[in-house]
Amino acid sequence: MGETFRVSVRELVAFSYFPPDITPAEDAERLLAGGRAHRARQSGAGGESEKSLRRTFACLGAEVTVYGRMDLFEDGDVPYVEEIKLSARARPEPLPEHWAQALCYGAMLAPEKPCGRVRLGVCYVDETGEALSRHEETLERNELDAALRGLLEPWTAFALRESAYRRERDESLRTLAFPYEAYRKGQRELAVQVYTAIRRKKRLFASLPTGTGKSVAVLYPALKALGEGLTGKVLYLTARNTARQSPVHALERMYRQGMRARCTVLTAREKLCPAPTRCHPDFCPRARGHYLRQGEAVDELLACRDAVWTEERILRAAQRHDVCPFELALALVDLADVVLMDLNYAFDPFAQVKRLFQHRRDMTLLVDEAHHAVERVRDSLSGALDSRELACLRAEHGRRAGRKTPYYRALTALIRQLRALGEGESPFERTLKTLPEGIVQSAEEALTLALGQLARGEGADASDAARMLMGFRYAAERLDEDYAVLLEGRGRDRTLTLYCLLPGREIAHVTRGLRGAVFFSATLTPLPAMKRLLGGTEEDVCFALPSPFDPRNLMVVRRRVNTAYDRRESTAEQIADALCELTAARPGSYIAYFPSYAYLSLVLDCLKKDADRLPPLLVQRRDMEGDEQTAFLEALEKETGPRLALCVLGGLYSEGIDLPGERLIGAAVIGMGLPVPSARLAAVRACYQRHFGDGFAYACRIPGMHKVLQAAGRVVRSENDRGIVLLLDDRYYDPAYAALLPAEWQLCGEDIVVAAQRLEELTCQEGGQG
């Protein structure tokens, strides 16, 4: 006998029987109701419930073990097998997939109960377990065996094809060389650490400076581990779409060297779908019959053996075969060995790819820009009720369906409850000790009615409301000392937020038991603190690399300026003078990063008075969107000559952009990047104080310095880059903040001209040696 496989009855049946159309997935409540209905039917029917069965069959030269649990079994000369299914109504005939499950269990009974015939049944029940309709038939043993073989053969043919592919893949990975002529400084050490974390199924936290070549240094060992069977799938997680370019380039380089692994990109539904419409056959023509056409689209992409299934390739295949691109992308996730996707698809309870995280643990997570994970996961685990937004959704429903519907009245009751909180006060923000009485019940009632609206296809407003209400309910169910209840008021509107304070718990939960998880970033510092924030334990490993570039290539000047909020107006002129001095000392392209648009505007007014001392200005505005943002970035990337860009620290242009060479020769960071004081920040700080000690460091100082380091990291991007970083704040001399600056930084006092001269001298020396 040849190869061996295992498959559950549910998987086996789903391979051949599936609905033709895309329809809304069952939500958690429906699944729970199904479980209750099963138990109610089983308790009242007698016999044996949830009886496990396992049988091995010979098929197409392979051994296939089929396993599962019968919903209901009654012994006897002619044994009885019953499948129980929750239904809203009686059915004249059983659905083919439900009958096929009963057939499988009947055929699997032979080793357990030798008999010539088996009585099969499918019973449709309501939520109380009451039978709505029953369908029974007695079949001979040979009929059952033939039915099961009809399901086994196509599944086994697919399994054999996939097994042959994996052998080819593993051989290509076994012989795959590192995709560059040599390792950069530190890359080999990092690759060893990543491989070891996967082999030992541990979490690794790595601080890797710009220029390390992080993407290839983590992907290469992960693929080697995949080829050796140490992991079954690699998920490369990013916080921004633009961060996927580097791993895609690394993978395509490995393809050119003969790699045969399947790699795909999972992009958000909103970017892939051709129209902002509901994913349902009644609303989207591609949803109707999607699964009948999807197989051909998948086969077309499987035939593409030497490239990543990028967003563009998936869109083209979806267009050719008239299928939903997002559902096609999800199907490719099952087949791919490497999946590049957003953080939310792993950690957000409402966006998580359930087919991965609920059904398998043989995966490795590579989390790029891991310093973003804390806030991203915190946001996904928090829930809020916004009376203003709810009122807009209510108005939309009222225009469509009138004001007398139960759903409209439920929203009205909830909005009134919210607006009554802190009545007479405005504006305000504070922490409440407990949830206001009755608010959860009102939100639950509105949610039930919103879901009913969705089930009947009655309005997009219900979808937005359900999303808000489900997030609030999720947080309310988990409310404990590591959540804060926050109330904000402006005018008569109120926002009640259940704010997650310790997202590391969920990060630890998701990554526990996987085949390794690697969290890496250029600003994952200080490592012990970031490990705690990301849910790490004493068993987890930390790893740090120094910068691979000559430290003399970056000169860092610190100047004592008071940038506190109440001193900004008086220090704006001082900041402007420093920027003029910086751009004059070594003419070229610079970016100045400000802690707020307001401070940027104050300094801009001062700079305009000294326009003759400055290069041309580029100014980021608060209201820039889409094309304007792209045009701003293109100006930084493509326009040549001296210029000074004024941007916001922590914003779109302070990390993730690559401006090598003369495109950027210096950056000024004004202030510390500290978060704005608020009730939610105070709650986070108190929580961190309770868990880690020094709540201010964990909640304020470390995140603030991450923004500073990301902005400064735009300057030197390669071994040939040289530049200046100007830090304008007196706190950069405070030992607590200075300790968070990179050890390799060349701190050269407060004189910008001296720093510029040192860079010029270094350039001359190297030019003379050349």
XYZ file of C-alpha atoms in Angstrom, residues 321-635:
315
model
C -13.835 33.520 -14.447
C -16.479 35.950 -13.131
C -15.947 35.031 -9.467
C -15.671 37.044 -6.265
C -11.991 38.034 -5.903
C -12.055 38.005 -2.110
C -13.580 34.514 -1.891
C -11.055 33.363 -4.476
C -8.273 34.864 -2.358
C -9.589 32.987 0.692
C -9.606 29.715 -1.255
C -5.962 30.304 -2.186
C -5.108 30.813 1.491
C -6.012 27.155 2.086
C -3.686 25.968 -0.684
C -0.783 28.375 -0.152
C 2.362 27.653 1.832
C 3.101 31.322 2.507
C 0.357 33.900 3.049
C 1.113 37.638 3.223
C -1.722 39.357 5.080
C -2.734 42.071 7.512
C -2.349 41.743 11.284
C -6.132 41.836 11.649
C -6.540 38.529 9.826
C -4.767 36.853 12.721
C -5.717 38.877 15.808
C -9.021 40.673 15.143
C -11.881 38.424 16.392
C -14.173 39.728 13.613
C -11.642 39.608 10.762
C -9.628 36.537 11.743
C -9.372 33.887 9.004
C -11.293 31.192 10.877
C -10.446 28.452 8.385
C -6.843 28.821 9.532
C -6.913 29.657 13.204
C -9.849 27.482 14.279
C -8.870 24.334 12.417
C -5.077 24.035 12.464
C -2.110 24.845 14.672
C 0.750 23.761 12.388
C 1.448 27.353 11.336
C 4.248 29.844 11.867
C 3.596 33.591 12.291
C 6.139 36.144 11.083
C 4.938 39.510 12.439
C 6.624 42.433 10.694
C 6.496 45.938 12.217
C 5.509 44.211 15.444
C 5.591 47.491 17.384
C 2.219 48.265 15.746
C 0.608 45.060 17.019
C -0.160 46.347 20.528
C -2.382 49.235 19.383
C -3.880 47.336 16.444
C -4.956 44.425 18.615
C -6.154 46.787 21.360
C -8.456 48.507 18.869
C -9.846 45.210 17.564
C -10.681 43.989 21.080
C -12.348 47.245 22.173
C -15.980 48.104 21.525
C -17.869 51.413 21.497
C -21.411 52.754 21.235
C -21.523 56.149 19.550
C -24.886 57.912 19.881
C -24.156 60.242 16.947
C -23.321 57.386 14.581
C -26.294 55.355 15.801
C -28.576 58.338 15.191
C -27.318 58.607 11.593
C -27.954 54.892 11.017
C -31.406 55.222 12.596
C -32.234 58.150 10.294
C -31.162 56.120 7.267
C -33.391 53.236 8.363
C -36.266 55.632 9.090
C -36.132 57.086 5.577
C -36.251 53.599 4.104
C -38.624 51.718 6.393
C -40.333 54.332 8.556
C -40.142 55.135 12.262
C -42.524 52.520 13.589
C -40.431 49.392 13.092
C -39.148 47.490 16.157
C -35.591 48.086 14.958
C -36.082 51.868 14.800
C -37.598 51.869 18.304
C -34.745 49.736 19.674
C -32.157 52.162 18.276
C -34.112 55.093 19.724
C -34.132 53.509 23.193
C -30.384 52.854 23.048
C -29.588 56.389 21.830
C -31.684 57.897 24.643
C -29.876 55.797 27.239
C -26.512 56.928 25.902
C -27.454 60.610 25.759
C -28.722 60.486 29.335
C -25.235 59.595 30.570
C -23.504 62.651 31.985
C -26.494 64.792 31.063
C -25.812 68.513 31.276
C -22.033 68.122 30.920
C -20.011 68.865 27.778
C -17.370 68.321 26.674
C -15.919 65.663 28.963
C -14.044 62.371 29.032
C -13.870 60.139 32.075
C -13.565 56.581 33.305
C -16.613 54.883 34.829
C -16.328 52.273 37.565
C -19.027 50.062 36.047
C -21.149 49.765 32.941
C -24.321 51.883 33.071
C -27.297 49.742 34.065
C -29.353 48.312 31.219
C -27.051 49.456 28.419
C -25.902 45.934 27.489
C -29.487 44.650 27.336
C -30.532 47.535 25.084
C -27.545 46.993 22.822
C -28.325 43.265 22.662
C -31.932 43.937 21.655
C -30.842 46.351 18.913
C -28.273 43.826 17.693
C -30.828 41.020 17.456
C -33.105 43.217 15.354
C -30.198 44.463 13.198
C -29.190 40.875 12.438
C -32.793 40.165 11.513
C -32.683 43.088 9.092
C -29.508 41.679 7.551
C -30.984 38.196 7.217
C -33.822 39.697 5.193
C -31.459 41.840 3.134
C -33.065 45.073 4.316
C -30.468 47.800 4.247
C -26.736 48.487 4.563
C -27.383 50.631 7.656
C -28.137 47.434 9.593
C -24.721 46.054 8.636
C -22.902 49.095 10.050
C -25.016 49.019 13.213
C -24.472 45.276 13.685
C -20.720 45.752 13.329
C -20.707 48.383 16.078
C -23.057 46.452 18.373
C -21.212 43.158 17.955
C -17.911 44.820 18.843
C -19.478 46.291 21.971
C -21.015 42.952 22.961
C -17.696 41.153 22.410
C -15.921 43.572 24.761
C -18.780 43.454 27.306
C -18.537 39.662 27.513
C -14.837 39.974 28.372
C -15.082 42.978 30.659
C -12.686 42.634 33.607
C -10.023 44.677 35.393
C -7.983 44.814 32.184
C -10.731 46.714 30.380
C -11.744 50.316 31.068
C -15.249 51.760 30.756
C -14.842 55.200 29.161
C -17.492 57.833 28.582
C -16.977 60.831 26.294
C -19.449 63.653 25.736
C -19.658 66.447 23.208
C -22.863 68.428 22.958
C -25.673 65.971 23.570
C -23.828 63.053 21.952
C -22.111 60.359 23.983
C -19.597 57.617 23.211
C -19.376 54.681 25.616
C -16.215 52.645 25.049
C -15.100 49.346 26.548
C -11.379 49.811 26.081
C -8.940 46.883 26.058
C -5.934 47.728 28.225
C -3.856 44.551 27.915
C -3.946 43.260 24.303
C -0.911 41.070 24.959
C -3.241 38.458 26.477
C -4.984 37.917 23.143
C -1.702 37.955 21.221
C -0.398 35.243 23.549
C -3.613 33.245 23.160
C -3.524 33.320 19.343
C 0.162 32.383 19.107
C 0.138 29.718 21.825
C 0.693 26.230 20.416
C 1.722 27.361 16.929
C 4.888 26.220 15.160
C 6.724 29.318 16.274
C 5.937 33.044 16.138
C 8.492 35.714 15.278
C 7.818 39.347 16.202
C 10.307 41.691 14.548
C 10.739 45.406 13.929
C 13.354 48.109 13.626
C 11.865 49.680 16.769
C 11.038 46.720 18.974
C 12.941 48.315 21.823
C 13.591 47.943 24.643
C 13.162 44.241 23.960
C 12.225 43.011 27.462
C 9.467 45.627 27.704
C 8.124 44.951 24.202
C 8.108 41.223 24.886
C 5.823 41.825 27.885
C 3.522 44.156 25.943
C 3.184 41.556 23.176
C 2.245 38.781 25.590
C 5.640 37.122 25.852
C 6.751 35.030 28.816
C 10.062 34.128 30.410
C 10.303 31.111 28.091
C 10.300 33.304 24.992
C 13.511 34.485 23.363
C 14.771 38.010 22.632
C 17.299 38.790 19.909
C 18.818 42.104 18.815
C 21.166 43.125 16.020
C 23.294 46.259 15.717
C 22.964 48.410 12.618
C 24.827 46.934 9.628
C 25.891 50.431 8.503
C 28.954 52.433 9.494
C 27.761 54.429 12.558
C 29.730 57.460 11.311
C 27.217 57.779 8.450
C 24.566 59.198 10.798
C 25.261 62.268 12.915
C 22.742 63.022 15.682
C 22.411 66.516 17.098
C 20.344 67.195 20.232
C 19.142 70.678 21.142
C 17.474 71.766 24.338
C 14.096 73.201 23.389
C 10.984 73.164 25.553
C 8.268 71.681 23.318
C 5.701 71.200 26.076
C 2.162 71.985 24.946
C 1.933 75.282 26.820
C 5.326 76.466 25.497
C 4.884 75.747 21.796
C 3.818 79.209 20.747
C 6.855 80.755 22.441
C 9.305 78.199 20.979
C 8.001 78.095 17.387
C 10.569 80.733 16.306
C 13.357 78.707 17.908
C 12.283 75.592 15.990
C 12.116 77.542 12.717
C 15.648 78.918 13.229
C 17.002 75.419 13.866
C 15.375 74.127 10.656
C 16.861 76.991 8.663
C 20.283 76.217 10.107
C 19.904 72.511 9.332
C 18.960 72.973 5.673
C 21.736 75.528 5.155
C 24.528 73.486 6.745
C 24.322 70.725 4.143
C 21.940 71.566 1.295
C 19.631 68.763 0.239
C 16.317 67.103 0.974
C 14.986 67.101 4.581
C 11.866 66.180 6.517
C 10.840 67.825 9.795
C 8.426 65.828 11.969
C 6.068 67.617 14.388
C 3.991 66.243 17.294
C 0.806 67.879 15.936
C -0.612 69.787 12.984
C -1.126 72.784 15.267
C 2.578 73.002 16.160
C 3.488 72.443 12.496
C 1.263 75.398 11.549
C 2.875 77.671 14.160
C 6.375 76.879 12.893
C 5.263 77.184 9.247
C 4.154 80.769 9.917
C 7.629 81.515 11.278
C 9.346 79.805 8.346
C 7.420 81.882 5.836
C 9.057 84.989 7.325
C 12.476 83.482 6.482
C 11.588 82.063 3.079
C 14.828 83.362 1.564
C 16.833 81.170 3.986
C 14.938 77.990 3.076
C 14.640 75.498 0.247
C 11.143 74.895 -1.253
C 8.593 73.614 1.282
C 6.284 70.581 1.106
C 3.588 70.636 3.791
C 1.461 67.704 4.929
C -2.129 68.770 5.651
C -4.644 67.167 7.961
C -7.268 66.871 5.197
C -5.039 65.206 2.589
C -6.534 62.000 1.186
C -5.993 59.488 -1.587
C -4.441 61.143 -4.647
C -3.042 64.060 -2.631
C -1.263 61.685 -0.261
C 0.148 59.754 -3.210
C 1.282 62.959 -4.917
C 3.012 64.099 -1.708
C 4.916 60.811 -1.463
C 5.840 60.929 -5.154
C 7.237 64.422 -4.641
